[in-house]
XYZ file of C-alpha atoms in Angstrom:
400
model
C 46.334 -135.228 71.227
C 48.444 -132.588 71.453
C 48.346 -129.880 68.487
C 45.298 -131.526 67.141
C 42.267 -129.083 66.469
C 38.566 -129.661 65.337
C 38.636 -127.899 61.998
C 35.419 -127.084 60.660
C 34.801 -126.274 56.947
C 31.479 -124.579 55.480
C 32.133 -122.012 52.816
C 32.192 -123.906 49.489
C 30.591 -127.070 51.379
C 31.368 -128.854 54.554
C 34.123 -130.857 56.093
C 35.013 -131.466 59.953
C 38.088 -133.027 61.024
C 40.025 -133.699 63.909
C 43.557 -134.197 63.332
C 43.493 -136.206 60.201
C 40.702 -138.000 61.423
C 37.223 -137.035 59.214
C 33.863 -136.517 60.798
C 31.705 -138.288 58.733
C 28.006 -137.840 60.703
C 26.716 -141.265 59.113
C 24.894 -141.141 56.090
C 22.560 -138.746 57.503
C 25.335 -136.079 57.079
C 22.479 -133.195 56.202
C 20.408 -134.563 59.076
C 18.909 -132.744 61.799
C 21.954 -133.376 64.375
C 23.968 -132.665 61.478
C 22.618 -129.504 61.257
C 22.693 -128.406 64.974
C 26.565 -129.087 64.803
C 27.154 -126.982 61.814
C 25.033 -124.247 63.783
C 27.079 -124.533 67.057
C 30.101 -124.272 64.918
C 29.088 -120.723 63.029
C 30.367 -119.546 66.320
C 31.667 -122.357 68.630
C 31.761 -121.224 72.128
C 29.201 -118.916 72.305
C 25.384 -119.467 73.257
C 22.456 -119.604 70.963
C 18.788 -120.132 72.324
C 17.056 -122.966 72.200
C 14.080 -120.997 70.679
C 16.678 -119.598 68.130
C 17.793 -123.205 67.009
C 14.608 -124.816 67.346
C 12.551 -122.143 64.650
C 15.982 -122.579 62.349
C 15.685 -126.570 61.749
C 12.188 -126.817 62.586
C 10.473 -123.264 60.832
C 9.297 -125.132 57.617
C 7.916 -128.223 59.008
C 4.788 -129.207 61.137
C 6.169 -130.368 63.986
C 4.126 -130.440 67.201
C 6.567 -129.584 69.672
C 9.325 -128.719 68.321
C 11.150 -128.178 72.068
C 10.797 -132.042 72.239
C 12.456 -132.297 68.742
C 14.811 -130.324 69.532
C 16.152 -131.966 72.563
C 15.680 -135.524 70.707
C 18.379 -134.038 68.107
C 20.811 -132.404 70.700
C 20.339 -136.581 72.602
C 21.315 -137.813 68.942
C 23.920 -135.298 68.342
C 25.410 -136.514 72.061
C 25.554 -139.833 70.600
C 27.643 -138.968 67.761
C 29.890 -137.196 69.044
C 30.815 -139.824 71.849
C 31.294 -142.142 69.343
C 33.695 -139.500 67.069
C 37.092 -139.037 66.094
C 36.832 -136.500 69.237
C 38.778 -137.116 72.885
C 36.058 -138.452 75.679
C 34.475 -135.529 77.257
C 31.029 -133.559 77.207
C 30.256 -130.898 74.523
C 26.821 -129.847 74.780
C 26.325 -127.281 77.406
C 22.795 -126.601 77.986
C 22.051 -124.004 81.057
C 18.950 -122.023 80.952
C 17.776 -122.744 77.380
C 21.197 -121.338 76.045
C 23.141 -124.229 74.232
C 26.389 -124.144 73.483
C 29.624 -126.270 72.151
C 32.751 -126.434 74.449
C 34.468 -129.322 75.308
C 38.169 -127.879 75.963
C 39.448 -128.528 72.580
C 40.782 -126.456 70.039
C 38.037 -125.156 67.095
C 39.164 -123.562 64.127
C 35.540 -122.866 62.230
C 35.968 -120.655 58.930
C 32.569 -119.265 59.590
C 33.880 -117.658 63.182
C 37.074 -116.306 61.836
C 35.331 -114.945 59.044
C 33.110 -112.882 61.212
C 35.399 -112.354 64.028
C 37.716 -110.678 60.828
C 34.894 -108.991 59.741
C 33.754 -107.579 62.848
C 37.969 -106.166 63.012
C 37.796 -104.626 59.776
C 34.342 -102.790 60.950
C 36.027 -101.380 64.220
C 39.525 -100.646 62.553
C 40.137 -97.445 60.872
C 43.832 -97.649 59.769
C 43.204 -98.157 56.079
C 46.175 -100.655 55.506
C 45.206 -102.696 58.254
C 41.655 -102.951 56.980
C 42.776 -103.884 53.835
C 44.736 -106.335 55.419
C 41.731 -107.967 57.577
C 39.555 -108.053 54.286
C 42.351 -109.860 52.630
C 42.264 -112.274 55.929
C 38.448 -112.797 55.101
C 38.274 -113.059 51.850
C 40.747 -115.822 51.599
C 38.530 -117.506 53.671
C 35.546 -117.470 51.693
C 35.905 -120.135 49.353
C 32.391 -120.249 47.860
C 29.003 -120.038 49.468
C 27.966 -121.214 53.086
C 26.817 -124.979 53.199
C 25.908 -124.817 49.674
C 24.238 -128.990 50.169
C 21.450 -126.985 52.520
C 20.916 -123.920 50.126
C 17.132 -124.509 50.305
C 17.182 -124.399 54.508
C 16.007 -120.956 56.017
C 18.542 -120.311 57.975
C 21.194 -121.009 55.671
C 19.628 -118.931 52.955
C 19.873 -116.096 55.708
C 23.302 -116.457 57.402
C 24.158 -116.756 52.944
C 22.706 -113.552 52.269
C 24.668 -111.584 55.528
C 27.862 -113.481 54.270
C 27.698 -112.311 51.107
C 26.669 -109.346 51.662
C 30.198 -108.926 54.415
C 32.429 -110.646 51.873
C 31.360 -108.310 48.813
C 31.889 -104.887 50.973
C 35.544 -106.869 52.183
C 36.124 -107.175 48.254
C 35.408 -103.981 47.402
C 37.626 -101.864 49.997
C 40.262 -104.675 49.588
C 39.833 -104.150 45.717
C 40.138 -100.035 45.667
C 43.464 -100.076 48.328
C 45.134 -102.254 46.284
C 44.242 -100.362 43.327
C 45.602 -96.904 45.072
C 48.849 -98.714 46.449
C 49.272 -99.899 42.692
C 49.503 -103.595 43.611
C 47.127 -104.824 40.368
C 48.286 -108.218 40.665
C 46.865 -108.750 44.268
C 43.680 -106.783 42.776
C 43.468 -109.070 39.712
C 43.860 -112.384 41.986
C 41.212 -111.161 44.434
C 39.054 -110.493 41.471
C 39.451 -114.080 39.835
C 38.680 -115.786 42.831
C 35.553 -113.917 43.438
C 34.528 -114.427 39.824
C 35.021 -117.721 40.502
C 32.432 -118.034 43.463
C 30.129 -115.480 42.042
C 30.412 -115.182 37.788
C 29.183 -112.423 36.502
C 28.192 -110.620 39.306
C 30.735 -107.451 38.444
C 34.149 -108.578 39.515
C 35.218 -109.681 36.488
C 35.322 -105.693 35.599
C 37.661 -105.551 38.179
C 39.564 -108.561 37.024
C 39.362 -107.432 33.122
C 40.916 -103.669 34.644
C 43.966 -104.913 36.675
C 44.426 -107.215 33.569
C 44.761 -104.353 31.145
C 46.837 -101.906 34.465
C 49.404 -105.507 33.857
C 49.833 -105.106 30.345
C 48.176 -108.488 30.069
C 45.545 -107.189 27.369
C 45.059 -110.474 25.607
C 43.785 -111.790 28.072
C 41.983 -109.254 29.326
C 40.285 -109.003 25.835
C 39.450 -113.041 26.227
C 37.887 -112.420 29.152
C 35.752 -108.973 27.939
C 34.305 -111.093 24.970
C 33.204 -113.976 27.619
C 31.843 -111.215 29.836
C 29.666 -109.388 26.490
C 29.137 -113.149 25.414
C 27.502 -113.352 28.536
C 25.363 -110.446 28.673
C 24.163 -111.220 25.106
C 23.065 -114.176 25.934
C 21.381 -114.071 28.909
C 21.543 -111.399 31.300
C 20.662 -108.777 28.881
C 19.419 -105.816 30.562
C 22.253 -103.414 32.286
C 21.327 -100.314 33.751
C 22.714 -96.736 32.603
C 25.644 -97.609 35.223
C 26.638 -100.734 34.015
C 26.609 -99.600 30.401
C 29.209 -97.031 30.760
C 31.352 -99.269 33.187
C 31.302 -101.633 29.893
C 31.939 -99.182 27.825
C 35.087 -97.950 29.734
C 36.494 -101.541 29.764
C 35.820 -102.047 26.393
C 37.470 -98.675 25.236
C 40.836 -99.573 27.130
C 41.084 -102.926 25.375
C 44.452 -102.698 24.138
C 46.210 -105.539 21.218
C 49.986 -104.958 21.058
C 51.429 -103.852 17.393
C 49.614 -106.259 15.070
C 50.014 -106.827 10.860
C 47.487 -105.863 9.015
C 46.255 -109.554 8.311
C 46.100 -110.005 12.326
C 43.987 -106.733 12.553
C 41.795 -107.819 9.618
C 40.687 -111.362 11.225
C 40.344 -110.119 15.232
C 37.741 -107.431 13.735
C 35.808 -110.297 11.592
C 33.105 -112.579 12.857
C 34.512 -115.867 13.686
C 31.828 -118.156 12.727
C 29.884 -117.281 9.585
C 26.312 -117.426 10.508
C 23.119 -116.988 8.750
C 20.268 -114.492 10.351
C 20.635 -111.240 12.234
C 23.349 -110.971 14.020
C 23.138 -110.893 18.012
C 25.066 -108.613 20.031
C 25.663 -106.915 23.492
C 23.025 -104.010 23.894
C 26.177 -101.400 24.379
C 26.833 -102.873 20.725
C 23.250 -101.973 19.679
C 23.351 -98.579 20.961
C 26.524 -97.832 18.830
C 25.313 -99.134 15.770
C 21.867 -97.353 16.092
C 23.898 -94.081 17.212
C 25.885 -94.751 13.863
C 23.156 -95.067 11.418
C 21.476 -92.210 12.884
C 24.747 -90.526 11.776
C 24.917 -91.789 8.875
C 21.350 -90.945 7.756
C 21.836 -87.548 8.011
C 24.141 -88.020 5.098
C 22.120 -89.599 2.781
C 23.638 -92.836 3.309
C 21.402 -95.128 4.530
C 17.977 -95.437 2.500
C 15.693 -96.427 5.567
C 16.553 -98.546 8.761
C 13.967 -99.350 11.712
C 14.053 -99.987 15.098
C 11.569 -102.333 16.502
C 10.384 -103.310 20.030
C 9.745 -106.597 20.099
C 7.740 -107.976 23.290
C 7.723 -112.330 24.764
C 3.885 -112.500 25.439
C 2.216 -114.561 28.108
C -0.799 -116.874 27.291
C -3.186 -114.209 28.185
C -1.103 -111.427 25.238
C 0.200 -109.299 28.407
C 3.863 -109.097 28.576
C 5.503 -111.990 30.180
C 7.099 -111.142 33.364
C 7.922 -115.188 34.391
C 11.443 -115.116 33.905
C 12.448 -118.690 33.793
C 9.118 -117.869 30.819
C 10.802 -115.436 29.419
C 14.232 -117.309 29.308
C 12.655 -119.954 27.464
C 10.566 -118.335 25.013
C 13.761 -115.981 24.803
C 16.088 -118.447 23.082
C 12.792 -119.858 20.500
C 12.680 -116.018 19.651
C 16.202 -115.349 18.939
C 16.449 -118.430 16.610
C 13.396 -116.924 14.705
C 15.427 -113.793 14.939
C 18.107 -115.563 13.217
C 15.954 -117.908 10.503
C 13.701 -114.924 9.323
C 15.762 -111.913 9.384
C 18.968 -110.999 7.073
C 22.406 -110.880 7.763
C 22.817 -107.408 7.782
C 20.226 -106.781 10.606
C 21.070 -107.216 14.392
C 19.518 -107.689 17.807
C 19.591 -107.781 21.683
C 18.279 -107.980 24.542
C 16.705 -104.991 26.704
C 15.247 -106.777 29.447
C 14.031 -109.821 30.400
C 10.633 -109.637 28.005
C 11.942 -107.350 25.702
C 14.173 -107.639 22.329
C 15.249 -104.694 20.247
C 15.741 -105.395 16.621
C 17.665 -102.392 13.452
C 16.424 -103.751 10.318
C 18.407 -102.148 7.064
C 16.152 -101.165 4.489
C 12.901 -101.675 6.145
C 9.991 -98.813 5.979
C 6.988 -98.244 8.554
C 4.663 -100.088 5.439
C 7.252 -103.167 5.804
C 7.015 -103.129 9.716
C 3.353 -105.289 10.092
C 5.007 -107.840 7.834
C 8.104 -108.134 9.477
C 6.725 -108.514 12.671
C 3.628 -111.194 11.175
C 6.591 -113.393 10.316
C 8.707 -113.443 13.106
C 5.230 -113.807 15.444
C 4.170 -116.527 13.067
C 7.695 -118.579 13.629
C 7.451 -118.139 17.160
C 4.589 -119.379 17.432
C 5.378 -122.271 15.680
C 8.752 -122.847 18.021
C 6.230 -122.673 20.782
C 3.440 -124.992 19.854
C 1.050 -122.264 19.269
C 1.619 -120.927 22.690
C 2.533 -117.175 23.554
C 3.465 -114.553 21.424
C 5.057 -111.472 21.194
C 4.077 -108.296 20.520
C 5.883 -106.189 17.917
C 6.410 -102.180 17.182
C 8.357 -99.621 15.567
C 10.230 -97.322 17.897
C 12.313 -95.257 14.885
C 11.658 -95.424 11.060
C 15.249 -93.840 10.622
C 14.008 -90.163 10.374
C 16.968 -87.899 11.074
C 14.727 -85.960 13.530
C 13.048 -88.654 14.882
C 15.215 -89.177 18.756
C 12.987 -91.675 20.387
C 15.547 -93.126 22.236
């Protein structure tokens, strides 16, 4: 027995071992008893209440005396464990209505040395040996706590605080290495976080050390998956987020190409019928553009329409697993009824913007019939959207 440890696993799912022996809790692994271990083990050795326990398994069900439940799962849990990979010996310490795990051998939990680094990097104030606890941390989080239970209470909660500790980890570890010039560590501790949470901003980081490497093909892969992305579902990004885009996307960098190479990355890989969806920083440039342009004489008309999902009732839709849905029927009308040389995106989660070439205020109540009329069609009859003109083009117009 000697050297062996009980090593407990719950970031990115769950595991318990000791030695190389696996414990399996039955095939009521997610059970209650199943539960009160992975509990005890958050922070093994120290106390929790049996009040504290009892409203975390027991909150969301009608239980009539939940005490009595309580102490029927810590009898079941005793069972278990007697009959466990684990040495002979008592583990369950109950004094006062404080229960806790000890049983004199060795627990390594990746929950407890998460926040025991955490609570380090909180108290320490040299800056390289912060960075170096975050590192410590982060390493350890390797995707979110007991994802199997993501619909318990108290695993929703301790998910949130984790998250929350592992992000502000991330970000100091992120900026040091940035300052000490060490972009490789940054980019690595970017990918894995993108990894557990896509899309969430760290791939910004990742696409930055990326380009600071002199690795800009691949930082340009990873920018068009990232404005892929946006355009096709998150949409919406604040003022913040749009210039953090737009700084990326401005220090996108090919090495020397041919002429033939430069042609073909600018075209549009796929020839597709329709308008022609793109990133709502993308919008913004081309409406910028054509504002420009108008003032020249060179664009006859254009206009920019506001085009709102609809709910059953013909009040904006604010469901947005709704609006998702009714989202994609509207960009495929988007794409059957409007030309080639128009383009779209998304604002928000209700709302699409549309720049029509060519088309006048007298065209707009026909434009917007037909799209409404397809729609409705993809839908069944349901919904709707509602549909108006935010700029007819006018060089003074700056509605925007």
């Amino acid at each position: 027995m000697m050297g062996k440890k009980l090593s407990v696993r719950m970031f990115g799912g769950f595991s318990a071992t000791y030695g190389d022996e696996v414990l399996t809790f039955g095939r009521q692994r997610d059970s209650k008893f199943g539960q009160l271990f992975q509990i005890l083990m958050t922070r093994p050795g120290q106390g929790f209440s049996k009040n504290y326990i009892a409203e975390s398994l027991y909150e969301r069900e009608e239980v009539e005396d939940s005490n009595a439940s309580l102490n029927n799962t810590i009898f079941r849990l005793r069972k278990y464990l007697e009959s466990s990979p684990l040495p002979s010996g008592e583990y369950l310490h109950l004094n006062g209505g404080v229960l806790c795990f000890d049983g004199g051998v060795d627990i390594e939990s990746d929950v407890w040395r998460f926040e025991s680094a955490n609570r380090e990097y909180q108290q320490e104030q040299n800056a390289r040996q912060k960075a170096e606890l975050c590192g410590k941390a982060c390493k350890l989080f390797r995707g979110e706590f007991l994802p199997q239970l993501s619909n318990e209470q108290w695993v929703i909660e301790k998910s949130q605080s984790y998250h929350k500790a592992y992000a502000g980890m991330l970000e100091y570890l992120l900026h040091y290495l940035k300052e000490e010039g060490d972009y490789r560590s940054a980019e690595q501790a970017a990918a894995c976080a993108s990894a557990i949470y896509p899309y969430e901003g760290w791939e910004a980081w990742q696409i930055e050390c990326l380009i600071l490497l002199g690795r800009h093909k691949e930082a340009e892969e990873l920018y068009q998956k990232l404005a892929l992305y946006i355009q096709e579902t998150s949409g919406f990004l604040s003022q913040k987020q749009q210039a953090r885009f737009r700084e990326i996307g401005a220090r996108i960098r090919y090495s020397e190409g041919a002429e033939g190479d430069i042609s073909r990355c600018l075209m549009e890989p796929v020839f597709k019928q329709g308008a022609y969806a793109c990133t709502l920083p993308g919008f913004s440039d081309c409406f910028r553009m054509l504002k420009r342009v108008n003032v020249r004489g060179g664009v006859k008309s254009f206009g920019l329409f506001l085009c709102t999902i609809l709910d059953d009732d013909g009040c904006p839709a604010s469901d947005r697993r709704y609006c998702e849905r009714q989202g994609k029927k509207l960009c495929a009308s988007f794409e059957s009824y409007l030309r080639r040389g128009d383009i779209y995106t998304k604002y928000s989660e209700s709302q699409y913007l549309l720049l029509c070439i060519g088309a006048k205020n007298e065209n707009a109540a026909r434009i917007g019939e037909r799209i409404d009329m397809d729609f409705r069609k993809r839908c069944g009859g349901h919904g709707g959207v509602s549909w108006r003109m935010l700029d007819d083009g006018d060089e003074f117009s700056n509605t925007l």
